[in-house]
CSV table of C-alpha atoms in Angstrom, one decimal:
chain,number,residue,atom,x,y,z
A,1283,GLY,CA,-17.8,2.5,-4.9
A,1284,ALA,CA,-19.6,4.5,-2.2
A,1285,VAL,CA,-18.8,8.1,-1.4
A,1286,VAL,CA,-18.1,9.7,1.9
A,1287,SER,CA,-17.8,13.5,1.9
A,1288,GLN,CA,-16.1,15.4,4.6
A,1289,HIS,CA,-16.4,19.2,5.0
A,1290,PRO,CA,-14.5,21.4,5.3
A,1291,SER,CA,-11.3,20.2,3.7
A,1292,TRP,CA,-9.3,22.7,5.7
A,1293,VAL,CA,-10.0,25.3,8.4
A,1294,ILE,CA,-8.0,27.8,10.3
A,1295,CYS,CA,-9.4,29.0,13.6
A,1296,LYS,CA,-8.3,31.0,16.6
A,1297,SER,CA,-7.5,29.5,20.0
A,1298,GLY,CA,-10.5,29.1,22.1
A,1299,THR,CA,-13.0,28.9,19.3
A,1300,SER,CA,-14.9,25.7,18.3
A,1301,VAL,CA,-14.8,24.0,14.9
A,1302,LYS,CA,-17.4,21.6,13.5
A,1303,ILE,CA,-16.4,19.0,10.9
A,1304,GLU,CA,-19.1,17.1,8.9
A,1305,CYS,CA,-18.9,13.6,7.6
A,1306,ARG,CA,-21.6,12.5,5.1
A,1307,SER,CA,-22.3,9.2,3.4
A,1308,LEU,CA,-23.7,10.4,0.1
A,1309,ASP,CA,-25.2,7.3,-1.4
A,1310,PHE,CA,-25.6,4.9,1.5
A,1311,GLN,CA,-26.7,4.8,5.1
A,1312,ALA,CA,-24.2,4.4,7.9
A,1313,THR,CA,-25.3,3.6,11.4
A,1314,THR,CA,-21.7,3.7,12.4
A,1315,MET,CA,-18.9,6.1,11.5
A,1316,PHE,CA,-15.3,6.3,12.7
A,1317,TRP,CA,-13.3,9.4,13.4
A,1318,TYR,CA,-9.5,9.3,13.1
A,1319,ARG,CA,-6.8,11.7,13.8
A,1320,GLN,CA,-3.5,11.9,12.0
A,1321,PHE,CA,-0.5,14.0,13.1
A,1322,PRO,CA,2.1,15.0,10.5
A,1323,LYS,CA,4.0,12.1,9.1
A,1324,GLN,CA,2.2,9.7,11.5
A,1325,SER,CA,-0.4,7.0,11.3
A,1326,LEU,CA,-4.1,7.3,11.8
A,1327,MET,CA,-5.3,6.9,15.3
A,1328,LEU,CA,-8.9,6.1,16.1
A,1329,MET,CA,-10.5,8.8,18.2
A,1330,ALA,CA,-14.1,7.6,18.5
A,1331,THR,CA,-16.9,5.5,17.0
A,1332,SER,CA,-20.0,7.5,16.1
A,1333,ASN,CA,-23.3,5.6,16.6
A,1334,GLU,CA,-26.5,6.9,15.0
A,1335,GLY,CA,-29.1,7.7,17.7
A,1336,SER,CA,-26.8,7.0,20.6
A,1337,LYS,CA,-23.7,8.2,22.3
A,1338,ALA,CA,-20.3,7.9,20.7
A,1339,THR,CA,-17.7,5.5,22.0
A,1340,TYR,CA,-14.4,7.2,22.7
A,1341,GLU,CA,-11.0,5.6,22.6
A,1342,GLN,CA,-8.9,5.7,25.7
A,1343,GLY,CA,-7.2,9.1,26.2
A,1344,VAL,CA,-9.6,11.0,24.0
A,1345,GLU,CA,-11.5,13.8,25.8
A,1346,LYS,CA,-15.2,13.4,25.0
A,1347,ASP,CA,-16.0,16.9,26.3
A,1348,LYS,CA,-13.5,18.4,23.9
A,1349,PHE,CA,-14.3,16.3,20.9
A,1350,LEU,CA,-18.1,16.3,20.7
A,1351,ILE,CA,-19.6,13.8,18.3
A,1352,ASN,CA,-23.1,13.8,17.0
A,1353,HIS,CA,-24.6,11.2,14.7
A,1354,ALA,CA,-28.1,12.6,14.2
A,1355,SER,CA,-29.0,10.8,11.0
A,1356,LEU,CA,-28.1,7.8,9.0
A,1357,THR,CA,-26.0,9.8,6.7
A,1358,LEU,CA,-24.4,12.5,8.8
A,1359,SER,CA,-21.9,12.5,11.7
A,1360,THR,CA,-20.3,15.7,13.1
A,1361,LEU,CA,-17.1,16.2,15.1
A,1362,THR,CA,-16.9,19.5,17.0
A,1363,VAL,CA,-13.5,20.5,18.4
A,1364,THR,CA,-14.4,22.7,21.4
A,1365,SER,CA,-12.2,25.4,22.7
A,1366,ALA,CA,-9.5,24.5,20.2
A,1367,HIS,CA,-5.8,24.9,21.0
A,1368,PRO,CA,-2.8,24.8,18.8
A,1369,GLU,CA,-2.1,21.2,19.9
A,1370,ASP,CA,-5.4,20.2,18.4
A,1371,SER,CA,-4.0,21.1,15.0
A,1372,SER,CA,-4.1,17.9,13.0
A,1373,PHE,CA,-5.7,16.1,10.0
A,1374,TYR,CA,-9.0,14.6,10.9
A,1375,ILE,CA,-10.5,11.8,8.8
A,1376,CYS,CA,-13.8,10.0,9.0
A,1377,SER,CA,-14.9,6.7,7.6
A,1378,ALA,CA,-18.2,5.0,7.1
A,1379,PRO,CA,-18.6,1.2,6.7
A,1380,ASN,CA,-20.6,0.0,3.7
A,1381,ARG,CA,-21.9,-3.6,3.9
A,1382,VAL,CA,-22.7,-3.9,0.2
A,1383,TYR,CA,-19.0,-3.3,-0.6
A,1384,ALA,CA,-17.8,-4.9,2.6
A,1385,GLU,CA,-15.4,-2.1,3.3
A,1386,ALA,CA,-15.1,1.3,5.0
A,1387,PHE,CA,-15.0,4.4,2.8
A,1388,PHE,CA,-13.0,7.4,3.9
A,1389,GLY,CA,-13.7,11.1,3.7
A,1390,GLN,CA,-11.2,13.4,2.1
A,1391,GLY,CA,-10.0,14.6,5.5
A,1392,THR,CA,-10.0,18.0,7.2
A,1393,ARG,CA,-6.8,19.8,8.0
A,1394,LEU,CA,-7.4,21.9,11.2
A,1395,THR,CA,-4.9,24.6,12.1
A,1396,VAL,CA,-5.4,26.4,15.3
A,1397,VAL,CA,-3.6,29.7,15.7
B,901,ALA,CA,-5.2,-6.8,20.8
B,902,GLN,CA,-4.3,-6.4,17.2
B,903,SER,CA,-1.4,-4.5,15.7
B,904,VAL,CA,0.5,-4.1,12.5
B,905,THR,CA,4.1,-3.2,12.0
B,906,GLN,CA,5.4,-1.6,8.8
B,907,LEU,CA,9.1,-2.0,8.3
B,908,GLY,CA,10.6,1.0,6.7
B,909,SER,CA,9.0,4.5,7.0
B,910,HIS,CA,10.5,5.5,3.6
B,911,VAL,CA,11.1,3.4,0.5
B,912,SER,CA,12.5,4.7,-2.7
B,913,VAL,CA,12.5,2.7,-5.9
B,914,SER,CA,13.3,3.6,-9.5
B,915,GLU,CA,10.5,3.9,-12.0
B,916,GLY,CA,9.9,0.4,-13.5
B,917,ALA,CA,11.4,-1.4,-10.6
B,918,LEU,CA,9.8,-3.8,-8.2
B,919,VAL,CA,7.9,-2.2,-5.3
B,920,LEU,CA,7.9,-4.1,-2.0
B,921,LEU,CA,6.3,-2.7,1.2
B,922,ARG,CA,6.4,-4.8,4.3
B,923,CYS,CA,3.7,-5.4,6.8
B,924,ASN,CA,3.7,-7.8,9.7
B,925,TYR,CA,0.7,-8.3,11.9
B,926,SER,CA,-0.2,-9.5,15.4
B,927,SER,CA,-3.6,-10.9,16.2
B,928,SER,CA,-5.2,-13.3,18.6
B,929,VAL,CA,-8.0,-14.1,16.2
B,930,PRO,CA,-7.9,-14.7,12.4
B,931,PRO,CA,-7.1,-11.3,11.0
B,932,TYR,CA,-8.5,-9.3,8.2
B,933,LEU,CA,-5.8,-7.3,6.6
B,934,PHE,CA,-5.9,-4.2,4.4
B,935,TRP,CA,-3.6,-2.0,2.4
B,936,TYR,CA,-4.6,1.7,1.9
B,937,VAL,CA,-3.0,4.4,-0.1
B,938,GLN,CA,-3.1,8.1,0.8
B,939,TYR,CA,-2.1,11.0,-1.4
B,940,PRO,CA,-1.2,14.3,0.2
B,941,ASN,CA,-4.0,16.0,2.1
B,942,GLN,CA,-6.5,13.4,1.0
B,943,GLY,CA,-8.4,10.5,2.6
B,944,LEU,CA,-7.5,6.9,2.2
B,945,GLN,CA,-8.3,4.6,-0.7
B,946,LEU,CA,-8.4,0.8,-0.4
B,947,LEU,CA,-5.9,-1.0,-2.5
B,948,LEU,CA,-6.8,-4.5,-1.4
B,949,LYS,CA,-7.9,-6.6,1.5
B,950,TYR,CA,-7.4,-10.2,2.8
B,951,THR,CA,-10.5,-11.8,4.2
B,952,SER,CA,-9.3,-15.5,4.2
B,953,ALA,CA,-10.7,-16.4,0.8
B,954,ALA,CA,-7.3,-16.5,-0.9
B,955,THR,CA,-3.8,-15.9,0.3
B,956,LEU,CA,-2.7,-14.0,-2.8
B,957,VAL,CA,-4.8,-10.9,-3.1
B,958,LYS,CA,-4.9,-8.7,-6.2
B,959,GLY,CA,-5.8,-5.1,-5.9
B,960,ILE,CA,-6.2,-2.0,-7.9
B,961,ASN,CA,-3.4,-0.2,-9.8
B,962,GLY,CA,-1.4,-3.4,-10.3
B,963,PHE,CA,-0.7,-4.0,-6.6
B,964,GLU,CA,-1.0,-7.4,-4.9
B,965,ALA,CA,-0.3,-8.8,-1.5
B,966,GLU,CA,0.3,-12.3,-0.1
B,967,PHE,CA,-0.9,-13.4,3.3
B,968,LYS,CA,1.6,-15.7,5.0
B,969,LYS,CA,0.4,-17.0,8.3
B,970,SER,CA,3.7,-18.7,9.1
B,971,GLU,CA,5.5,-15.4,8.8
B,972,THR,CA,2.5,-13.3,10.1
B,973,SER,CA,3.1,-11.1,7.1
B,974,PHE,CA,1.1,-9.3,4.4
B,975,HIS,CA,3.6,-7.6,2.2
B,976,LEU,CA,2.5,-5.4,-0.7
B,977,THR,CA,4.1,-5.7,-4.1
B,978,LYS,CA,3.9,-4.2,-7.6
B,979,PRO,CA,6.1,-5.6,-10.4
B,980,SER,CA,6.8,-2.2,-12.0
B,981,ALA,CA,6.7,1.1,-10.2
B,982,HIS,CA,5.0,4.1,-11.9
B,983,MET,CA,5.5,7.7,-11.0
B,984,SER,CA,1.9,7.9,-9.9
B,985,ASP,CA,2.5,5.3,-7.2
B,986,ALA,CA,4.3,7.9,-5.1
B,987,ALA,CA,2.2,8.2,-2.0
B,988,GLU,CA,1.9,7.1,1.6
B,989,TYR,CA,0.8,3.4,2.2
B,990,PHE,CA,-0.8,2.1,5.3
B,991,CYS,CA,-1.3,-1.5,6.3
B,992,ALA,CA,-4.3,-2.1,8.6
B,993,VAL,CA,-5.9,-4.9,10.5
B,994,SER,CA,-9.4,-5.5,11.9
B,995,GLU,CA,-11.4,-8.4,13.4
B,996,SER,CA,-13.9,-8.2,10.6
B,997,GLY,CA,-13.6,-8.3,6.9
B,998,PHE,CA,-16.7,-6.3,6.3
B,999,GLY,CA,-15.3,-2.9,7.1
B,1000,ASN,CA,-17.8,-2.4,9.9
B,1001,GLU,CA,-15.2,-2.5,12.7
B,1002,LYS,CA,-12.5,-0.1,13.6
B,1003,LEU,CA,-9.2,-0.4,11.8
B,1004,THR,CA,-5.8,-0.5,13.5
B,1005,PHE,CA,-3.2,1.1,11.2
B,1006,GLY,CA,0.5,0.7,10.9
B,1007,THR,CA,2.8,3.7,11.0
B,1008,GLY,CA,2.8,4.0,7.2
B,1009,THR,CA,5.5,3.8,4.5
B,1010,ARG,CA,6.2,6.8,2.2
B,1011,LEU,CA,7.0,5.5,-1.3
B,1012,THR,CA,9.1,7.7,-3.5
B,1013,ILE,CA,9.6,6.9,-7.2
B,1014,ILE,CA,12.9,7.9,-8.8
B,1015,PRO,CA,12.6,8.9,-12.4
């Protein structure tokens, strides 16, 4: 199958700082990528849809100024958590649809801990 | 709007026993249904998907699921549990079977295998 790589796999940062998470489709192009958030022992909740060359579409209740998404190329989307706070600590997962395989492939996830 | 309900947040079965994880869906359009597995601190891996071609869907690792429209169900089964099956399982629904649309996930079921 296709491969989606997410980096970093874990990060610890201080309150008030910003953290950037990268999501790359390694062997295919993705004009759309999805960013999910997963709290401990809970399900994945879609945060936003990243669109190459245009603005991301955010789900209701997600602060677009806090969670900045950039999809600058057909293989890379980034999520930047700005001015992070402890309540932003979570597991963030990206996915990229692949039409050849007719499924979305997921990154390994990033565990963010804000102290 | 679409949704999925997973009955049972935790399921324990003995090694070699039948695995049954329940999923019921709600959708105003013909649904596309998925089962994913997640190992600790990792992304999601697709086990199988229903895209209206056949009601009984066979997936990887010996898992299968049957789509029952009359019961709005898509339960996941495996005849004989293996220790390596211990993981979190998510049922998901989308309006497209091509993976290019966002997924709505259930709350997940943690499967424990008893030696």
